[in-house]
PDB file of C-alpha atoms in Angstrom:
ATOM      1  CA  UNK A 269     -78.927-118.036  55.145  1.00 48.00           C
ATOM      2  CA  UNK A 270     -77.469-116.264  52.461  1.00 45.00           C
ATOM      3  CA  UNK A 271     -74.213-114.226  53.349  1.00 45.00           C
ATOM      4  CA  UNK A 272     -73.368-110.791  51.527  1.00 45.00           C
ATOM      5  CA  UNK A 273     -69.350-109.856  51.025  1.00 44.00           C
ATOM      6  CA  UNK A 274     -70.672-106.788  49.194  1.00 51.00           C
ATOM      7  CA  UNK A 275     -68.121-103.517  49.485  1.00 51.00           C
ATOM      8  CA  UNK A 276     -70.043-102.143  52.608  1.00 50.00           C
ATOM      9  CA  UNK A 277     -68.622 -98.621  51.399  1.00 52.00           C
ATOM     10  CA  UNK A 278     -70.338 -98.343  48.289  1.00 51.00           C
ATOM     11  CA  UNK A 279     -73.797 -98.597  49.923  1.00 64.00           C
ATOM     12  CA  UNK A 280     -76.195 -96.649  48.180  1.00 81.00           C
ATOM     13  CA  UNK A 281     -79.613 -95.714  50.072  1.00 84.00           C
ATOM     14  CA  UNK A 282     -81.832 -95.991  47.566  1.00 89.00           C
ATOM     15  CA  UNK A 283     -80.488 -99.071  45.777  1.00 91.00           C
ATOM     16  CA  UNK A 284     -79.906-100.892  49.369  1.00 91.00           C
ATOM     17  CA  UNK A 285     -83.655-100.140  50.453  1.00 92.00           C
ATOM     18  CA  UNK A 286     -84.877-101.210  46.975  1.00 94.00           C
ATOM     19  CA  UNK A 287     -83.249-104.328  47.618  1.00 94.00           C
ATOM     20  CA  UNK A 288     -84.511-105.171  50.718  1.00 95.00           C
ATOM     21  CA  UNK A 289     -88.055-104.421  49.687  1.00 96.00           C
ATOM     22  CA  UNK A 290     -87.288-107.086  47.229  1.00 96.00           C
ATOM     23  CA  UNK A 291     -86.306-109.174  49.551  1.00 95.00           C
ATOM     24  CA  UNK A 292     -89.073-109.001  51.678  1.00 97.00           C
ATOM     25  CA  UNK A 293     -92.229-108.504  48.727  1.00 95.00           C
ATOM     26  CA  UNK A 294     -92.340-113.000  48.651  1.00 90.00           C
ATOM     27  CA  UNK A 295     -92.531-112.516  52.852  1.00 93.00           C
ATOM     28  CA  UNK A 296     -94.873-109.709  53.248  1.00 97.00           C
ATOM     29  CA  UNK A 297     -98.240-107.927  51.556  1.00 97.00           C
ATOM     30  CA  UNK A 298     -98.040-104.156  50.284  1.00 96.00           C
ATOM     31  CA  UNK A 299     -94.496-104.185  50.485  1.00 97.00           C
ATOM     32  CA  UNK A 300     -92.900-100.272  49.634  1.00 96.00           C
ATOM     33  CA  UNK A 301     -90.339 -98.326  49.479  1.00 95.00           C
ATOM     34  CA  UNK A 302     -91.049 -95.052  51.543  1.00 91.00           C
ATOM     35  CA  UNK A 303     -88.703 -91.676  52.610  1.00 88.00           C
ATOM     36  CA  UNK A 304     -88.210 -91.988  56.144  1.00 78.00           C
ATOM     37  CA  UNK A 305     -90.593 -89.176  58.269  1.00 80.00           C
ATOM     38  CA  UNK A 306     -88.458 -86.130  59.517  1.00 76.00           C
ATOM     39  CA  UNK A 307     -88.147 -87.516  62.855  1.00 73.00           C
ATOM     40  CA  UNK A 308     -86.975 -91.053  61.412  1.00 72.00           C
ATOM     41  CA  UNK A 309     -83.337 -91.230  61.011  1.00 68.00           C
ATOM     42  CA  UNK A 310     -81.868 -91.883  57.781  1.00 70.00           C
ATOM     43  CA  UNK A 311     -83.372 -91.337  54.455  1.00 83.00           C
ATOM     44  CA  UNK A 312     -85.975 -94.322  54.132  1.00 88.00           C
ATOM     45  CA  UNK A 313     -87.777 -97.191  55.068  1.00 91.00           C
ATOM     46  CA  UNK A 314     -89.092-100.624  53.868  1.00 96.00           C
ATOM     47  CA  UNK A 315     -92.976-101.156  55.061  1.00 96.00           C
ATOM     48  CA  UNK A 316     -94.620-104.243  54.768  1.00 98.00           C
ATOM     49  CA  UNK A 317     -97.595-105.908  56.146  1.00 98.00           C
ATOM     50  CA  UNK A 318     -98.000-108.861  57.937  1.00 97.00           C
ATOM     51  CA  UNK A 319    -100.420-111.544  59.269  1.00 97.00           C
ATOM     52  CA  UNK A 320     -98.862-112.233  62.920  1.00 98.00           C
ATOM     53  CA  UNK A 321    -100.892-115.325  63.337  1.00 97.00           C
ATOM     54  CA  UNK A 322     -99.492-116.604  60.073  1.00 97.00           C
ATOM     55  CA  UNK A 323     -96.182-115.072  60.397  1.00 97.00           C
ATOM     56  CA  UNK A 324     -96.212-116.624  64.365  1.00 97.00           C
ATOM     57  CA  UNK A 325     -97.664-119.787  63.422  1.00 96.00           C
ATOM     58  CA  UNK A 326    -100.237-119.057  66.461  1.00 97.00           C
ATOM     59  CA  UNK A 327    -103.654-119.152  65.614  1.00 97.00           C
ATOM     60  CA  UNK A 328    -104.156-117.822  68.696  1.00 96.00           C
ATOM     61  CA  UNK A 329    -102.328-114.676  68.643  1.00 96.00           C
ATOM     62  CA  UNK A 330    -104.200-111.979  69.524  1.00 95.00           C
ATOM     63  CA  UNK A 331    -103.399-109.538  67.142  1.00 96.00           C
ATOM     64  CA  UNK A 332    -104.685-109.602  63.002  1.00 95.00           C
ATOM     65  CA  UNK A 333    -102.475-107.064  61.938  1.00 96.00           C
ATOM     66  CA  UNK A 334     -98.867-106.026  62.084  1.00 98.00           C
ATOM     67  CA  UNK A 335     -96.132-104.656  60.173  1.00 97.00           C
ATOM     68  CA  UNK A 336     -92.625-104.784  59.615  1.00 98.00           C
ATOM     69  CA  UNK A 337     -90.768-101.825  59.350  1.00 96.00           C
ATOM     70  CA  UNK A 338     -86.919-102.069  58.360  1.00 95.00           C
ATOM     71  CA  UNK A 339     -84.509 -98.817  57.421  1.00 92.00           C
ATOM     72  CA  UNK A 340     -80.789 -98.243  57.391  1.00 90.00           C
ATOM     73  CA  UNK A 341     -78.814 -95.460  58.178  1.00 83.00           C
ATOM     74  CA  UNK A 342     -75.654 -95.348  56.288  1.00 80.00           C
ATOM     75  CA  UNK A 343     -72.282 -93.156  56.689  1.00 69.00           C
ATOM     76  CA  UNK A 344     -73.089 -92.299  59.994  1.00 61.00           C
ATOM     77  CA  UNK A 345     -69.541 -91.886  60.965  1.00 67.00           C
ATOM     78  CA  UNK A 346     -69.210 -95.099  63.034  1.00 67.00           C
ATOM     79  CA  UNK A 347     -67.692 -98.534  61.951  1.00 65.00           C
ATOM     80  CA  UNK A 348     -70.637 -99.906  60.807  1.00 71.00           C
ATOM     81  CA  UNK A 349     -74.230 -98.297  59.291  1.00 76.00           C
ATOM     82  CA  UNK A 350     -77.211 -97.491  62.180  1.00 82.00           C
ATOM     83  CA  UNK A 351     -80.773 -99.628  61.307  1.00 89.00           C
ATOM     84  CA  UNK A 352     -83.900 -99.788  62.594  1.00 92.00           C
ATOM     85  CA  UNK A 353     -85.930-103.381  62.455  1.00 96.00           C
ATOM     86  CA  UNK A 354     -89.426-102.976  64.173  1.00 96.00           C
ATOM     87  CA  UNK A 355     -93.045-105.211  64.009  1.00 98.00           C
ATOM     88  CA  UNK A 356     -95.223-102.779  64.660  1.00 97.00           C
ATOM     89  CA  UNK A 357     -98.845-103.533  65.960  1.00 97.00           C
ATOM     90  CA  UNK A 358    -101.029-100.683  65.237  1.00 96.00           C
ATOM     91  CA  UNK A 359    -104.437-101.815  67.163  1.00 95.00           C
ATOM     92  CA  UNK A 360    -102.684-102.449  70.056  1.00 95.00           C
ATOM     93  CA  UNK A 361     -99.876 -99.681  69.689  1.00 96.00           C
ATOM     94  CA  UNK A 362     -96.931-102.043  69.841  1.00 97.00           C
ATOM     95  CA  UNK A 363     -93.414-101.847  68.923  1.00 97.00           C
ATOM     96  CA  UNK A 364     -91.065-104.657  69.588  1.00 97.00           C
ATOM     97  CA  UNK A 365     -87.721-104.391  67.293  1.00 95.00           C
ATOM     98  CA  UNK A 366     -83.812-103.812  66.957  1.00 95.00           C
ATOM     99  CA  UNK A 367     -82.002-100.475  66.759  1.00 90.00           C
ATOM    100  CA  UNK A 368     -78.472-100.079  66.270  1.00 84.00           C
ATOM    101  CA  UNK A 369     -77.926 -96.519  66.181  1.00 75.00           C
ATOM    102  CA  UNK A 370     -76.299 -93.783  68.522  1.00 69.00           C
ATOM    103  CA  UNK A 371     -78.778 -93.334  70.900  1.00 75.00           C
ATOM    104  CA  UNK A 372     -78.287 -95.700  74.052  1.00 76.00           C
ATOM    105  CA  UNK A 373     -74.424 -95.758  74.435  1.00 77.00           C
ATOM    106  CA  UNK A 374     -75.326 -97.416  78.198  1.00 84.00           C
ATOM    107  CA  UNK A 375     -76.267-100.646  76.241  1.00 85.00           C
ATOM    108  CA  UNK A 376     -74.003-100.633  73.566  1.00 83.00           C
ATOM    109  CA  UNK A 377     -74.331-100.562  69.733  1.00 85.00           C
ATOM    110  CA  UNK A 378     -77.422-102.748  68.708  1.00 89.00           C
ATOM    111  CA  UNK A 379     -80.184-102.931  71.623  1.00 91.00           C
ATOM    112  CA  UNK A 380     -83.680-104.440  71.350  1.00 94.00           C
ATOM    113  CA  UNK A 381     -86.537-102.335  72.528  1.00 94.00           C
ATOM    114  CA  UNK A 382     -90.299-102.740  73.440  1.00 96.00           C
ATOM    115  CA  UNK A 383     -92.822 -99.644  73.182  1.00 95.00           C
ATOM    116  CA  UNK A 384     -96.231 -99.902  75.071  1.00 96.00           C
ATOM    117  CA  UNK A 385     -97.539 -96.679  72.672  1.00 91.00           C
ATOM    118  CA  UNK A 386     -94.746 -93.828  72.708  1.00 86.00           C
ATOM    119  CA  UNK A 387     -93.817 -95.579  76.423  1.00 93.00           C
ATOM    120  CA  UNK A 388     -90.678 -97.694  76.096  1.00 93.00           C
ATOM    121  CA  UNK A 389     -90.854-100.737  78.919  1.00 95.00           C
ATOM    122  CA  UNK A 390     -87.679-102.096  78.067  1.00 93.00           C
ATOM    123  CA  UNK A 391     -84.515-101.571  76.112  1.00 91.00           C
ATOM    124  CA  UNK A 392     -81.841-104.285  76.183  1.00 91.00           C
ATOM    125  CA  UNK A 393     -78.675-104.510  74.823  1.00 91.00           C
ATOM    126  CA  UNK A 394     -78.062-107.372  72.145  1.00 90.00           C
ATOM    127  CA  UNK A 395     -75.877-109.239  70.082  1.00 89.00           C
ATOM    128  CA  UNK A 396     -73.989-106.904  67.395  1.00 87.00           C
ATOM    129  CA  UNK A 397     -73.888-108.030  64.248  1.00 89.00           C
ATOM    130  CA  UNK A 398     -70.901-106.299  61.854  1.00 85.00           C
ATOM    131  CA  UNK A 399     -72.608-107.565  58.434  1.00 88.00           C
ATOM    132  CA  UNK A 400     -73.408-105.970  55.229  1.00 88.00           C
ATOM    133  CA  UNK A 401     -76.705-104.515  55.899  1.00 91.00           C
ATOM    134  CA  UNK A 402     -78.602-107.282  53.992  1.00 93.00           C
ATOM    135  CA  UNK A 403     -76.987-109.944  55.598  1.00 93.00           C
ATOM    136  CA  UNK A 404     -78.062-108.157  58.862  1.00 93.00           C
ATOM    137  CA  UNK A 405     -81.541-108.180  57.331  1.00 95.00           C
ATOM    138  CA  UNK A 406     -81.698-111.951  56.660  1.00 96.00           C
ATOM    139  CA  UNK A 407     -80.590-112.491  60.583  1.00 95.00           C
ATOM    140  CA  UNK A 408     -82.759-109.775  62.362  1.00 95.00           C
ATOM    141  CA  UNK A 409     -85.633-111.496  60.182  1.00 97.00           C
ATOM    142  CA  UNK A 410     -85.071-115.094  60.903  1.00 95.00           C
ATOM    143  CA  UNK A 411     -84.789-114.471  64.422  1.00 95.00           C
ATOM    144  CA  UNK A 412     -88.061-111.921  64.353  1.00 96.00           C
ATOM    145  CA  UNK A 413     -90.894-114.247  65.256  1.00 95.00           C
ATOM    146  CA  UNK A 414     -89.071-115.423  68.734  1.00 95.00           C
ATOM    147  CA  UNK A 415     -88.273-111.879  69.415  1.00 95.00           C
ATOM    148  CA  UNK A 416     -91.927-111.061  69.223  1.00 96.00           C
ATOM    149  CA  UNK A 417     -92.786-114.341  70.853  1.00 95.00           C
ATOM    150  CA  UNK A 418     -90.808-113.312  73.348  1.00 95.00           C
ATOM    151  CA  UNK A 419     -92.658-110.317  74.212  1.00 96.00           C
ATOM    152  CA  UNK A 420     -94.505-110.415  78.230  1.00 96.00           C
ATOM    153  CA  UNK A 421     -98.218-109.456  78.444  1.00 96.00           C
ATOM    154  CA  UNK A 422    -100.175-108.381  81.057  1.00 95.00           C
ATOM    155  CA  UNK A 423    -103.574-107.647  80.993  1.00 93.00           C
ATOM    156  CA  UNK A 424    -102.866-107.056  77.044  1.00 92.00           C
ATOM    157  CA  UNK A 425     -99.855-104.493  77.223  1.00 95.00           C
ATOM    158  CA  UNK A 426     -96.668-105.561  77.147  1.00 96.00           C
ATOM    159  CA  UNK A 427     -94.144-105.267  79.936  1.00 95.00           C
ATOM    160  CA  UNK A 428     -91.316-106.510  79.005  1.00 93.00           C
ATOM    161  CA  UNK A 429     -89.223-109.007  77.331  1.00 94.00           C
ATOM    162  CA  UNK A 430     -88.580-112.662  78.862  1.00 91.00           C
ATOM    163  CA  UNK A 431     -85.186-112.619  81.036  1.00 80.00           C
ATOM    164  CA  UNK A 432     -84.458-116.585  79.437  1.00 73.00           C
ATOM    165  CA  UNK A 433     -84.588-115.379  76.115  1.00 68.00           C
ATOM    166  CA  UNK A 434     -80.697-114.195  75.262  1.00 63.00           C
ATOM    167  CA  UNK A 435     -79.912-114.841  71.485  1.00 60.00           C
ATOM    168  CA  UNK A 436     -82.002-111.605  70.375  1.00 69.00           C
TER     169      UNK A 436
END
């Protein structure tokens, strides 16, 4: 794990998004730098693709494609900058990933979420993580393949998130 003591305060968007699409262009395929859509927060986004069955190490897995889709919000007025860290199935219209922003105060700063299409099936709150927003990235993407894995199916839409799984 590598650990950033950067000056959090001089964050610049463009420079800290750069970054991170360098970070992830040895991980992931068509990796880019993008402006975030006007009703994204923040001013960009990192967008890479994935193989999930490589990426999962499950041959098995029933999806081909996915992507990973990674942005940071910065002087939002809080403590600490907002981010959103999604993998993002677009054949089966899946979104399983970590927000920290302002949006769910009931579950706290940072909560994990699962989208069935624009239908949310679960939010949960997780573990926060007060980190220079790289250092954030290199956790959220460690742990990424057991929060997908631990993603509930039935009948081929998910429903949920398992209750065993805690360290998300």
């Amino acid at each position: 794990m590598v650990v950033f003591l950067a000056n959090r305060g001089n964050l610049q968007s463009k420079r800290l998004h750069d970054r991170i699409r360098n970070r992830l262009d040895g991980e992931l395929t068509d990796v880019r730098r993008r402006r975030a859509e006007p009703r994204d927060a923040g001013q960009y986004r990192v967008v890479g693709e994935v193989d999930p069955r490589q990426f999962l190490e499950n041959p098995d897995y029933p999806a081909t494609t996915a992507r990973i889709e990674v942005g940071f919000r910065l002087r939002t007025g809080d403590s600490s900058e907002h981010y959103w860290f999604n993998w993002i199935e677009p054949d089966r219209d899946v979104l399983v990933g970590w927000h920290q922003d302002d949006t769910h105060d009931n579950l706290g700063p940072v909560h994990v979420q699962v989208n069935d299409g624009s239908r949310t099936v679960e939010h949960r709150p997780t573990r926060f993580i007060d980190a220079h927003p790289l250092d954030v990235l290199e956790r959220r993407f460690d742990a990424l393949s057991d929060l997908v894995n631990a993603v509930e199916w039935d009948d081929g839409r998910p429903v949920g998130l398992d209750t065993a799984v805690e360290s998300l």
